[in-house]
CSV table of C-alpha atoms and ligand atoms in Angstrom, one decimal:
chain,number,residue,atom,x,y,z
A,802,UNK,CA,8.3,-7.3,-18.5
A,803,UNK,CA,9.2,-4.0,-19.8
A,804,UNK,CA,8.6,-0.5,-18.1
A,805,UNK,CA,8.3,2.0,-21.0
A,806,UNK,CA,9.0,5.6,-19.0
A,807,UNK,CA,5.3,6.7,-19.8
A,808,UNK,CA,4.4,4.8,-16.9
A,809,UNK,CA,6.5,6.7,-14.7
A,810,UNK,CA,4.6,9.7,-15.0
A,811,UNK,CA,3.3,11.5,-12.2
A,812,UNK,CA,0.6,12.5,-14.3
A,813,UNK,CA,-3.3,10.6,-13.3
A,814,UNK,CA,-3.7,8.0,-16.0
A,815,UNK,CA,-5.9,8.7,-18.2
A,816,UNK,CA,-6.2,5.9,-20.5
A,817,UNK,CA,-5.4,2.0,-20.1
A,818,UNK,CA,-2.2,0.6,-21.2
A,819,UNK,CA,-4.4,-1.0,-23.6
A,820,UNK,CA,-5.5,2.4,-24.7
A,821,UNK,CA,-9.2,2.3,-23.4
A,822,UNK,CA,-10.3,5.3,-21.6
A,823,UNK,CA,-10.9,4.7,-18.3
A,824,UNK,CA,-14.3,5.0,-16.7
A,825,UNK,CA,-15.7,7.8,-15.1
A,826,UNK,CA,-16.1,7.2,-11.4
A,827,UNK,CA,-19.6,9.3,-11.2
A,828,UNK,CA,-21.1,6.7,-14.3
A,829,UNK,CA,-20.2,3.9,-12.3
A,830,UNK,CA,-23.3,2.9,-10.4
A,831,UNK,CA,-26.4,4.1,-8.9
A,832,UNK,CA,-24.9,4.1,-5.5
A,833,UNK,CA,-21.4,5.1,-6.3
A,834,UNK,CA,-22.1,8.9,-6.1
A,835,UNK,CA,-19.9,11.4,-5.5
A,836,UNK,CA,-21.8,11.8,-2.5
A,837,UNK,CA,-20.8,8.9,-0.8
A,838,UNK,CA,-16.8,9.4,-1.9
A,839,UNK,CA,-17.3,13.1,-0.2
A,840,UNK,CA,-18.5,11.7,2.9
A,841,UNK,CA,-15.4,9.0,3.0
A,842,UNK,CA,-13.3,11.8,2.3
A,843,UNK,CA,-14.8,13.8,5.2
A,844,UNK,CA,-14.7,11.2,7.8
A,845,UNK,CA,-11.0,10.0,7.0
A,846,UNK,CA,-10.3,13.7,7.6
A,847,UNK,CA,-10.9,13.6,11.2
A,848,UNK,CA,-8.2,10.9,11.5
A,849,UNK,CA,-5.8,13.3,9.9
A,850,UNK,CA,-2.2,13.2,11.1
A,851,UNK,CA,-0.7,16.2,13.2
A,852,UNK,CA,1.2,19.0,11.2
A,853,UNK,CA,4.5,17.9,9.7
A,854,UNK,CA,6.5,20.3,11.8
A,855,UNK,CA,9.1,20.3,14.4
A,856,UNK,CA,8.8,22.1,18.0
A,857,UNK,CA,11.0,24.4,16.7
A,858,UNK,CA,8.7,25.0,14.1
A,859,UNK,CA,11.0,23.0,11.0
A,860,UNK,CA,9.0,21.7,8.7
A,861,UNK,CA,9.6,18.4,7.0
A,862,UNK,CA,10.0,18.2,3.4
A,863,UNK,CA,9.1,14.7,2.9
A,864,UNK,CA,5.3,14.2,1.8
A,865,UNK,CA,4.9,17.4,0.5
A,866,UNK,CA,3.5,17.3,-3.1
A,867,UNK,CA,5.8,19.3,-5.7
A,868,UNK,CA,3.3,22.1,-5.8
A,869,UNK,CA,3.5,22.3,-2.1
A,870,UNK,CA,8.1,22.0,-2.0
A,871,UNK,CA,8.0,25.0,-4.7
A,872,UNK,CA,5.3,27.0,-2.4
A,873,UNK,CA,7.4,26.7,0.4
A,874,UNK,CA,10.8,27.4,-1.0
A,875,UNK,CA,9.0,30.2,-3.1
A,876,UNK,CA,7.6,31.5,0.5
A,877,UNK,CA,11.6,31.8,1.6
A,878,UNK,CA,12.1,33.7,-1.8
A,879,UNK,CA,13.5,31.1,-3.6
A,880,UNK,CA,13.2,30.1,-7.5
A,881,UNK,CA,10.7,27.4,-8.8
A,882,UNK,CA,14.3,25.6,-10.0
A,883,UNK,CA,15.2,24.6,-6.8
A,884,UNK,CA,12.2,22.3,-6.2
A,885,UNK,CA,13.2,19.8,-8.7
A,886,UNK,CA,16.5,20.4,-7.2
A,887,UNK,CA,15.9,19.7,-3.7
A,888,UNK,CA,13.3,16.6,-5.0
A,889,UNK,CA,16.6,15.0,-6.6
A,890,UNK,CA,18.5,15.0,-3.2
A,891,UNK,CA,15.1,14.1,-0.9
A,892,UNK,CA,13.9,11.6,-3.1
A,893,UNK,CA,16.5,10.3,-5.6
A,894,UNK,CA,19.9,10.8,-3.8
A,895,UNK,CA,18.0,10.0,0.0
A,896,UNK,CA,20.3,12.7,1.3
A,897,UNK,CA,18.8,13.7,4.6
A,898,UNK,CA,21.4,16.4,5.4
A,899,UNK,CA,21.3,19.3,3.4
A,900,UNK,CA,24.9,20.3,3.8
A,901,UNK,CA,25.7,17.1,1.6
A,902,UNK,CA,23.5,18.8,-0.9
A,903,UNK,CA,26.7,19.4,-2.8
A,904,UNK,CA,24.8,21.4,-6.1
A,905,UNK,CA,23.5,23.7,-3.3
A,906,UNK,CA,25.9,26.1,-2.2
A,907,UNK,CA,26.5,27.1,1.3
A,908,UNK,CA,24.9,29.6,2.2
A,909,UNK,CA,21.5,28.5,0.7
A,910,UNK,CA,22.1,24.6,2.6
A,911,UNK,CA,22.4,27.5,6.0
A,912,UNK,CA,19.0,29.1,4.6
A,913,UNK,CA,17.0,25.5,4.5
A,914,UNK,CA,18.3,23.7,7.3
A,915,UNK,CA,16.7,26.9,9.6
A,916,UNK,CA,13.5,26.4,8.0
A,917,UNK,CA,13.1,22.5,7.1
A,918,UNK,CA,14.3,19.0,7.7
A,919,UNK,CA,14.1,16.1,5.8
A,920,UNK,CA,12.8,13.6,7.9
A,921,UNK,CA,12.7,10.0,8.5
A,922,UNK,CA,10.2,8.1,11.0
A,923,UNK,CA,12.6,6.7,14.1
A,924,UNK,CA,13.3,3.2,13.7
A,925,UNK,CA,12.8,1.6,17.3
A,926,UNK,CA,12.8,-2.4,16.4
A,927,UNK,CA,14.2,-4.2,13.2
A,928,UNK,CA,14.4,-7.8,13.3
A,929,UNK,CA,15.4,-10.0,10.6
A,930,UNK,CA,13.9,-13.6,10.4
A,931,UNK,CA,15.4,-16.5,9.8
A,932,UNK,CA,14.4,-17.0,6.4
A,933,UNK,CA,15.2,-13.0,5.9
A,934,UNK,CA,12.0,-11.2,6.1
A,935,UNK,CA,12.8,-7.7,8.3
A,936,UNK,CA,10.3,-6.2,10.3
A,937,UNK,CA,10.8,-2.6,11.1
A,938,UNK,CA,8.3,-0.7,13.5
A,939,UNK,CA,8.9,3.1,12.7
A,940,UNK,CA,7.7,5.9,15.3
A,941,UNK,CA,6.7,8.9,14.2
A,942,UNK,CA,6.4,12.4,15.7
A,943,UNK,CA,3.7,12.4,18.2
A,944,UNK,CA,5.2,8.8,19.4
A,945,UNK,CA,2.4,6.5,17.4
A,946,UNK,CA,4.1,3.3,15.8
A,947,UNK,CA,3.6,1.2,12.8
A,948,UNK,CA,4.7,-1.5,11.4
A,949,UNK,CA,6.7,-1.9,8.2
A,950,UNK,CA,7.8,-5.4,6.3
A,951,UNK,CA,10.6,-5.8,3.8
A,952,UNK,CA,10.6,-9.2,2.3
A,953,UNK,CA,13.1,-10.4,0.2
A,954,UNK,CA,12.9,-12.4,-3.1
A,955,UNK,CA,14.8,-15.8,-2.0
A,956,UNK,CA,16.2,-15.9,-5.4
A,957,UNK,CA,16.4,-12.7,-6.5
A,958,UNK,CA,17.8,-9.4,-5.8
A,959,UNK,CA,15.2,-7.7,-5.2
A,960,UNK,CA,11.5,-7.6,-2.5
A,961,UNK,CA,8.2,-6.6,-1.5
A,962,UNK,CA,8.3,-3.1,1.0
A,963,UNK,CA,5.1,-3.8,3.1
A,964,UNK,CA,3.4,-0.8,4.3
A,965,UNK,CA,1.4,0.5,6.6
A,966,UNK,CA,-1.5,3.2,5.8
A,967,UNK,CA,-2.8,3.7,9.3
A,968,UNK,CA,-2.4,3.4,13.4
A,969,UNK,CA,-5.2,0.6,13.7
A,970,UNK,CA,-8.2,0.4,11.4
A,971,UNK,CA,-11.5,1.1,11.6
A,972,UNK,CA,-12.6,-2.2,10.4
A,973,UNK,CA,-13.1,-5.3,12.2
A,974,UNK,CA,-12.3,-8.3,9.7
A,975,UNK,CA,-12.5,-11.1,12.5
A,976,UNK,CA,-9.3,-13.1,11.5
A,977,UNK,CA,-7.5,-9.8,11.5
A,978,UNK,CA,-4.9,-9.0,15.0
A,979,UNK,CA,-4.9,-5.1,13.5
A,980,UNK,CA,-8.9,-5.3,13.4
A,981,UNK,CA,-9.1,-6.0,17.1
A,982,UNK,CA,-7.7,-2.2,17.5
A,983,UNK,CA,-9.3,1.0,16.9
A,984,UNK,CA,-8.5,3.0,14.4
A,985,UNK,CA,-6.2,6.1,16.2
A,986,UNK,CA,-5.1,7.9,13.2
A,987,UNK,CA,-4.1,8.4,9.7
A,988,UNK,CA,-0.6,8.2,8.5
A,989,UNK,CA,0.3,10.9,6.6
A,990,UNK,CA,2.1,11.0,3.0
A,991,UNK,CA,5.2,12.0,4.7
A,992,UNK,CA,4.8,8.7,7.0
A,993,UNK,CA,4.1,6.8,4.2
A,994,UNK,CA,6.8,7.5,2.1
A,995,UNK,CA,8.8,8.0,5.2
A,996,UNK,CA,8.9,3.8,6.1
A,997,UNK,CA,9.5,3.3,1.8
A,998,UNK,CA,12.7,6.0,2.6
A,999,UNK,CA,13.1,4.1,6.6
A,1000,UNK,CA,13.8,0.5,4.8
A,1001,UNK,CA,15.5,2.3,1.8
A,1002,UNK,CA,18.5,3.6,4.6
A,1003,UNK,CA,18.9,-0.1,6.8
A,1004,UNK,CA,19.8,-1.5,3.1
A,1005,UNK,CA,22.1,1.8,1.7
A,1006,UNK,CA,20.1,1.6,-1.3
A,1007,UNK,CA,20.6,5.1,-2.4
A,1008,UNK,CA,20.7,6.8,-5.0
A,1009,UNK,CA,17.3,5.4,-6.4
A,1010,UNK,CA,18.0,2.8,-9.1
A,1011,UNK,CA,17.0,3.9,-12.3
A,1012,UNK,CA,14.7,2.5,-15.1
A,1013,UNK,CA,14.9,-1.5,-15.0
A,1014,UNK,CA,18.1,-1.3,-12.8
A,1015,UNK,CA,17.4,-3.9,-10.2
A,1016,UNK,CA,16.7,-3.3,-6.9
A,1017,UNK,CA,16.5,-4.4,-3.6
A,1018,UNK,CA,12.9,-2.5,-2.7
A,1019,UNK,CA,11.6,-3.3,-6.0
A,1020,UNK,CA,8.0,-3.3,-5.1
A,1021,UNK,CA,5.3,-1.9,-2.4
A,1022,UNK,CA,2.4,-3.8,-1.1
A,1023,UNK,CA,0.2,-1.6,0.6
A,1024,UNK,CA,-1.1,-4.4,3.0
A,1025,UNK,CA,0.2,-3.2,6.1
A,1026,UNK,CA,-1.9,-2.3,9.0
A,1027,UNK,CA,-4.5,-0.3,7.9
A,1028,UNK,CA,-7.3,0.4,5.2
A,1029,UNK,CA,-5.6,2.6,3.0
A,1030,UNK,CA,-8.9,3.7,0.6
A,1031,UNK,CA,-10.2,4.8,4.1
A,1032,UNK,CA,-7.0,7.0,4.1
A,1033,UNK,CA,-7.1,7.8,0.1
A,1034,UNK,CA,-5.7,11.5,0.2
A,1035,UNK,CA,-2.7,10.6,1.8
A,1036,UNK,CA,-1.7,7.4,0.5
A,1037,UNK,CA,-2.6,8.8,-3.1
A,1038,UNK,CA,-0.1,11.4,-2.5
A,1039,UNK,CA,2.8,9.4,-1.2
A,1040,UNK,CA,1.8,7.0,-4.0
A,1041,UNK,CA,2.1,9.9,-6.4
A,1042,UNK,CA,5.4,10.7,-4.5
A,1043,UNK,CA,7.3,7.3,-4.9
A,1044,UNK,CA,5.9,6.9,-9.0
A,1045,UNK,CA,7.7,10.4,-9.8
A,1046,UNK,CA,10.4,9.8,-12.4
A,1047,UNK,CA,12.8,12.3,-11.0
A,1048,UNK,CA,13.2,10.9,-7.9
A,1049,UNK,CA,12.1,6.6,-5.9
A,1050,UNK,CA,11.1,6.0,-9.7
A,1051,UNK,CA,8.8,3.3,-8.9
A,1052,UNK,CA,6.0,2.3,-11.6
A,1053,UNK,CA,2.7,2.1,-10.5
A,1054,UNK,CA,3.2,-1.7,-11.9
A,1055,UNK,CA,5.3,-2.5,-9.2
A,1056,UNK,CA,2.8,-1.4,-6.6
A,1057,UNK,CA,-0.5,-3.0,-5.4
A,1058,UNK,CA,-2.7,-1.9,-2.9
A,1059,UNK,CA,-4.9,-4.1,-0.7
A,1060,UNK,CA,-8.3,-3.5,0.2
A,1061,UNK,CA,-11.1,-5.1,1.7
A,1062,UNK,CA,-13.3,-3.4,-0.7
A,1063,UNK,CA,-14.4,0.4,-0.2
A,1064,UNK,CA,-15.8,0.2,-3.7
A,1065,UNK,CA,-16.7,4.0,-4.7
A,1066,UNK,CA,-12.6,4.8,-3.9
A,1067,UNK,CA,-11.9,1.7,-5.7
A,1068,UNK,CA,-13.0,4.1,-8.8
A,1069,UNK,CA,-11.1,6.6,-7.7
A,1070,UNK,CA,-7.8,5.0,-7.0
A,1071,UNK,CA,-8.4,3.6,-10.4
A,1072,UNK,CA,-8.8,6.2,-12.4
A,1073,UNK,CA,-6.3,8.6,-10.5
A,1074,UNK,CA,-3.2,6.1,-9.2
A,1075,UNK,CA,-4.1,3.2,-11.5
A,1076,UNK,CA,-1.7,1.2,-9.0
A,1077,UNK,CA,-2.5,-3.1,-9.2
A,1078,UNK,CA,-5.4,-4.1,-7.2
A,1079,UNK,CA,-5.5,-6.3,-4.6
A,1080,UNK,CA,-9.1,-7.5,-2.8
A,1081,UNK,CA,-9.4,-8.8,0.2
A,1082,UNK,CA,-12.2,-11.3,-1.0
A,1083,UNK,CA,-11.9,-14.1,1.8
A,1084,UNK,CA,-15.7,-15.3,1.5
A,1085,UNK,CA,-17.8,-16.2,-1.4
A,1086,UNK,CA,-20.9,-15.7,-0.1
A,1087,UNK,CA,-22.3,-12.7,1.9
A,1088,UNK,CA,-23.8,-14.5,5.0
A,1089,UNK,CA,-19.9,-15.3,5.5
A,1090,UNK,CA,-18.3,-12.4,4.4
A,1091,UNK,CA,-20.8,-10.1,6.3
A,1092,UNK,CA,-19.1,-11.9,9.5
A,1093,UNK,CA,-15.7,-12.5,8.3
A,1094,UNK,CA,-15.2,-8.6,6.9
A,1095,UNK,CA,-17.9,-6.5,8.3
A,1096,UNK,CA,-17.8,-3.8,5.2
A,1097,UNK,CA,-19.2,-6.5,3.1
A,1098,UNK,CA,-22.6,-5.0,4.8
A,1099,UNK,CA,-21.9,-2.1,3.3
A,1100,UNK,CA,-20.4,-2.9,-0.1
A,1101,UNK,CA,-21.4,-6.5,-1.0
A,1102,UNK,CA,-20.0,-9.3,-3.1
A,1103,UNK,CA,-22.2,-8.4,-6.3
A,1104,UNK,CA,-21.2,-4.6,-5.6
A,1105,UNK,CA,-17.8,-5.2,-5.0
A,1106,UNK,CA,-17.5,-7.8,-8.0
A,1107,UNK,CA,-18.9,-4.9,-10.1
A,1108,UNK,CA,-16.0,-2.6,-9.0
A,1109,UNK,CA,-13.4,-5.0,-9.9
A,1110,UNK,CA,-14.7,-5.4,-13.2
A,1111,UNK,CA,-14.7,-1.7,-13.6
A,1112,UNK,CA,-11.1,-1.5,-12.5
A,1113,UNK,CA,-8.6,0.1,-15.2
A,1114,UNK,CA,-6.4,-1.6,-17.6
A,1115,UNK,CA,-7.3,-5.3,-16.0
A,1116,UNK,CA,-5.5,-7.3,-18.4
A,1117,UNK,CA,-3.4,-10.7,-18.5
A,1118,UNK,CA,-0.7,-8.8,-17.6
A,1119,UNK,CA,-2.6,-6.2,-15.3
A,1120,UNK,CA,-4.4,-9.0,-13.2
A,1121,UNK,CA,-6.8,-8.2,-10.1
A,1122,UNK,CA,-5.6,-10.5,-7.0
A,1123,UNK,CA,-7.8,-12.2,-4.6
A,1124,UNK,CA,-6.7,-12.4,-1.3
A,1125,UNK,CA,-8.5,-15.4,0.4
A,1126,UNK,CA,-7.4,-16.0,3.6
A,1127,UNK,CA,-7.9,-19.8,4.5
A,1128,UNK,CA,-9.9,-20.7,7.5
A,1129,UNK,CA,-10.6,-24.1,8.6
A,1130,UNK,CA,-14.1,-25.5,8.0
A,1131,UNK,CA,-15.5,-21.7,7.7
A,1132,UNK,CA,-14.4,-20.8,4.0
A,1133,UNK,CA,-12.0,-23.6,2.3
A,1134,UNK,CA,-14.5,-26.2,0.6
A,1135,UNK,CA,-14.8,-27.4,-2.4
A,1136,UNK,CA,-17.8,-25.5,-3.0
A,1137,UNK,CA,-16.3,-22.2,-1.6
A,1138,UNK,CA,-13.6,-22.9,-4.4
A,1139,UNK,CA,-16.2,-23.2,-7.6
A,1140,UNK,CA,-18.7,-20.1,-6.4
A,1141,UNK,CA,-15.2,-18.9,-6.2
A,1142,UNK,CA,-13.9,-19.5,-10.0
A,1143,UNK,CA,-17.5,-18.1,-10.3
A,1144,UNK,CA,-17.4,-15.3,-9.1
A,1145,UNK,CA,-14.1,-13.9,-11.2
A,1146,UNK,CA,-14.8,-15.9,-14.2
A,1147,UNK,CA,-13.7,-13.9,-16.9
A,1148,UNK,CA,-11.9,-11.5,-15.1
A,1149,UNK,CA,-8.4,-11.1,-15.1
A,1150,UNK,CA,-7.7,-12.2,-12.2
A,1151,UNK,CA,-5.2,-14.3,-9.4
A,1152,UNK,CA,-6.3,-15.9,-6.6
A,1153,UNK,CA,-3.9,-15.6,-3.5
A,1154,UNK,CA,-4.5,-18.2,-1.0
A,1155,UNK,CA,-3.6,-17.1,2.5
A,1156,UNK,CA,-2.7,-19.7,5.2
A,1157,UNK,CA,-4.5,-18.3,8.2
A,1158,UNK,CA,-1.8,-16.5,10.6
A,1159,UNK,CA,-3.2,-17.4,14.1
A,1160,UNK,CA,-2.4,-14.8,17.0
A,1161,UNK,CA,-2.9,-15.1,20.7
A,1162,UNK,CA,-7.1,-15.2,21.4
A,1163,UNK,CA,-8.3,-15.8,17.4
A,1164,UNK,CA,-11.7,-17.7,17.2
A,1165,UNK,CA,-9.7,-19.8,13.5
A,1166,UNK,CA,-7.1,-22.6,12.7
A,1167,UNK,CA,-5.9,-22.4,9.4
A,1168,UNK,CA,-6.9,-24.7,6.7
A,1169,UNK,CA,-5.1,-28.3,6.5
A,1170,UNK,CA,-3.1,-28.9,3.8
A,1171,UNK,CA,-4.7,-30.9,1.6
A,1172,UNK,CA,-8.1,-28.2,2.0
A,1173,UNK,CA,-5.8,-25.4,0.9
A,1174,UNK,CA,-4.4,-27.8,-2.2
A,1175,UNK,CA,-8.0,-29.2,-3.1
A,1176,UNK,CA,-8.8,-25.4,-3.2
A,1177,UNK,CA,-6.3,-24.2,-5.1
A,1178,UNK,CA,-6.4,-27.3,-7.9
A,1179,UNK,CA,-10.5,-26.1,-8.8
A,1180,UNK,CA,-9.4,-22.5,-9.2
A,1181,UNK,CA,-6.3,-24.0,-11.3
A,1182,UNK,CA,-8.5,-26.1,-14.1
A,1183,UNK,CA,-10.8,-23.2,-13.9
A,1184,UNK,CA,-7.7,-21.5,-15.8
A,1185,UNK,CA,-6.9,-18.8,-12.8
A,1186,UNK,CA,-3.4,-19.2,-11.0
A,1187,UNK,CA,-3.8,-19.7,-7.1
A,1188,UNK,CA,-0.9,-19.6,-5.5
A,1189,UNK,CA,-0.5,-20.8,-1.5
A,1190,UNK,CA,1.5,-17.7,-0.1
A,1191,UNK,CA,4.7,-19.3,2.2
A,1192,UNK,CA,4.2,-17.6,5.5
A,1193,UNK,CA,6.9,-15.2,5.8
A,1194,UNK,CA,8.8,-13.8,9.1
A,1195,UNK,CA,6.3,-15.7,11.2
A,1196,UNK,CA,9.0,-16.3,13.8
A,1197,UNK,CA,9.6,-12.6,14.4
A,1198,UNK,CA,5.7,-12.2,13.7
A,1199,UNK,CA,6.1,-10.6,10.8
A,1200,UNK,CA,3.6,-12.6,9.0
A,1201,UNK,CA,0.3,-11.2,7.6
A,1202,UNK,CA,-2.4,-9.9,9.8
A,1203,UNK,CA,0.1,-10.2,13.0
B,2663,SAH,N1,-6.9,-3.4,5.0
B,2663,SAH,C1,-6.4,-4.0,3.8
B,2663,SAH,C2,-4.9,-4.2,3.8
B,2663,SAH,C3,-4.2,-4.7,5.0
B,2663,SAH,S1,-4.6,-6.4,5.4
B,2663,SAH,C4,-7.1,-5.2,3.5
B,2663,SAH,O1,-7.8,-5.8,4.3
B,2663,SAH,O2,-7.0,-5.7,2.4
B,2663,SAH,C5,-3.5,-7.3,4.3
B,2663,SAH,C6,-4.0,-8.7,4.1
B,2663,SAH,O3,-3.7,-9.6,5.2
B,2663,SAH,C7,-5.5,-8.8,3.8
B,2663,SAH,O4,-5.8,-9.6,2.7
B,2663,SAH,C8,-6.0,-9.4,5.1
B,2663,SAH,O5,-7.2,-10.0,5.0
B,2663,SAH,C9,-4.8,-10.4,5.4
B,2663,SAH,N2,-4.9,-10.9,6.8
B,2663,SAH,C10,-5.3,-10.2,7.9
B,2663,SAH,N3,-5.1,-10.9,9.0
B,2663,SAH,C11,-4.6,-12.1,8.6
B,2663,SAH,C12,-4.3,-13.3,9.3
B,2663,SAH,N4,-4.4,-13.4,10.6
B,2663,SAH,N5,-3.8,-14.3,8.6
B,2663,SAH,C13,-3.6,-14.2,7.2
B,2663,SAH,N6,-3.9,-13.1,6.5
B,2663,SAH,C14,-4.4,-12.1,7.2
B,2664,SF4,FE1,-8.5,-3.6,8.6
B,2664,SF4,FE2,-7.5,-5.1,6.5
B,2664,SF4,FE3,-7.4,-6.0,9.1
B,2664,SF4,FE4,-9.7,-5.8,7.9
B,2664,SF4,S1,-8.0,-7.2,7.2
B,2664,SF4,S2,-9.3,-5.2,10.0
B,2664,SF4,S3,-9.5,-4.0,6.7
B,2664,SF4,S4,-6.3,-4.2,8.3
């Protein structure tokens, strides 16, 4: 698959590759006001990280937007050229130190190092599987941890960069290990983009591969611990961050981002990120879903279906993903599987079937076998692929949802 540049914009998309204008968020529903998307917007607020600064009153420069780098160099006195200077070495060259900013000269690298840093979240674990995965768990500033997942393409140079959007969530999916925490905070852009830059340095894969170049961190799954659309402003912005062209370079095709279905910022995100769309289905039905993923009170099935359909530039190429976690004798028969094919007929969509990870004091066993292949062969002849995701890095309990 190609990547023409247009995609790398850091513009908001404003039309489907296709060319189809994509819908306006407000026209979307009777329920979907902006009302509701204000109030989301409020409440995530609270959760909001602590300010990106230093005791010593540095202030990092990762996270901040463009607009926000030129105000602050411009608030030292210096010219709007030496944002998308400094953005090159942050961002493209991964140069932490600003006296290896070698187009900077001396006494301007003296200047910036009193005011800033460029930071990176402290790496206090990394373990590497046997079949390769590498799970990293990052602390950041005021000592709160999260967990980050590289894993690699067996074949292939190149892997998945699984990230985290938030200390805990707020939801309570009841397969889920992070659900059984509360939610204690946001991560903010910088600590997004700060685990992306964290697994960037263990491999040395700096300068940022250009264009179709290929690389080791060649995508970003944000399926991490966390609801990201209950932390939209940030994770838009370091989403917005890692597409720019000038610097990570990474199209918004080669990141998806996971939800378990806050459906008025599912407009949002795709209208303003237009990143691939992943839904955290897992039920067919909402007596079960209710149980299984509590928001499916508050946004059900029919709603949620509704929103997918909505989603920008869904396309053969551009398909929606349906997570479906596989639970023994709860969600995994044959009829599950038809109100399934139901359900997205029509849709461009993939169905990705998820072998339950069990962790210490979890009320499931996962699906045998032949359930999870009787499964997938309905949603095959009904035309949609299902693949059976290999457990990855369970050994160092890397897996999903552990
Ligand atoms: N909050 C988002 C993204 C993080 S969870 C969401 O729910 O989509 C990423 C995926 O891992 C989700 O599909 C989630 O349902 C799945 N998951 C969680 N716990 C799991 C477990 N124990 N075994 C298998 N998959 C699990
Ligand atoms: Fe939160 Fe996703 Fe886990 Fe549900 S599955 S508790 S939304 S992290």
């Amino acid at each position: 698959m190609t990547t023409p540049s247009a995609d790398r914009t850091t513009r908001p998309p404003v039309a489907t590759p296709g060319g189809t204008p994509v819908s306006q968020p407000d026209e979307a529903g009777d329920r979907l006001t902006a009302d509701e998307r204000a109030r989301i917007l409020a409440k995530s607020a609270l959760f909001n990280p602590p300010d990106a600064a230093l005791p010593d009153g540095r202030r990092d420069l990762v996270g901040l937007s463009r607009e926000e780098l030129a105000a602050e160099l411009a608030a030292i006195g210096e010219a709007p050229f030496r944002t998308k200077q400094l953005w090159h070495w942050i961002y493209h060259q991964g140069v932490t130190d600003f006296a290896r900013m070698s187009s900077i000269a001396r006494p301007l690298q003296a200047k910036l190092a009193e005011r800033f840093v460029v930071g990176r979240p402290e790496t206090v674990v990394a373990q590497t599987s046997d079949d390769d995965t590498r799970k990293f768990l990052f602390r950041f500033r005021d000592r709160q941890e999260a967990e980050t997942v590289y894993i690699p393409d067996p074949e292939e140079d190149r892997g998945a960069v699984c990230l985290s959007s938030q200390v805990g969530c707020t939801l309570s999916c009841r397969f889920c290990h992070t659900g059984t925490q509360t939610l204690v905070r946001n991560l903010g852009a910088a600590e997004i983009v700060g685990q992306f830059m964290g697994v960037r340095d263990a491999y040395g894969e700096w300068p940022s591969p250009k264009g179709e170049t290929p690389r080791l961190l060649s995508t970003i799954v944000l399926m991490g611990m966390g609801e990201p659309l209950y932390n939209y402003a940030n994770v838009a912005k370091a989403m917005t961050i890692v597409m720019d062209n000038e610097g990570i370079a990474l199209s918004r095709r080669r990141i998806t981002l996971s939800t378990s279905g806050v459906v008025p910022m599912m407009d949002r995100a795709g209208a303003e990120l237009g990143v691939n769309l992943a839904v955290s289905l897992h039920a067919v039905r909402d007596e079960l879903r209710d149980e299984l993923v509590p928001l499916n009170r508050k946004y059900p099935i029919a709603e949620l279906m509704a929103a997918c359909r909505r989603y920008p530039g869904a396309s053969n190429a551009r398909r929606i993903t349906f997570e479906y976690v596989m639970l023994r004798g709860v969600n995994d028969s044959e009829a599950d599987a038809r109100e399934l094919v139901r359900l997205i007929a029509g849709m461009p969509a993939k169905v990705n079937l998820i072998p339950f990870n069990p962790w210490p004091g979890s009320a499931y066993q996962t699906s045998t076998r032949a359930a999870i292949e009787r499964f997938a062969r309905i949603v095959n002849d009904a035309g949609f692929a299902a693949p059976v995701r290999a457990p990855r890095g369970r050994d160092i309990l890397a897996a999903c949802g552990l």
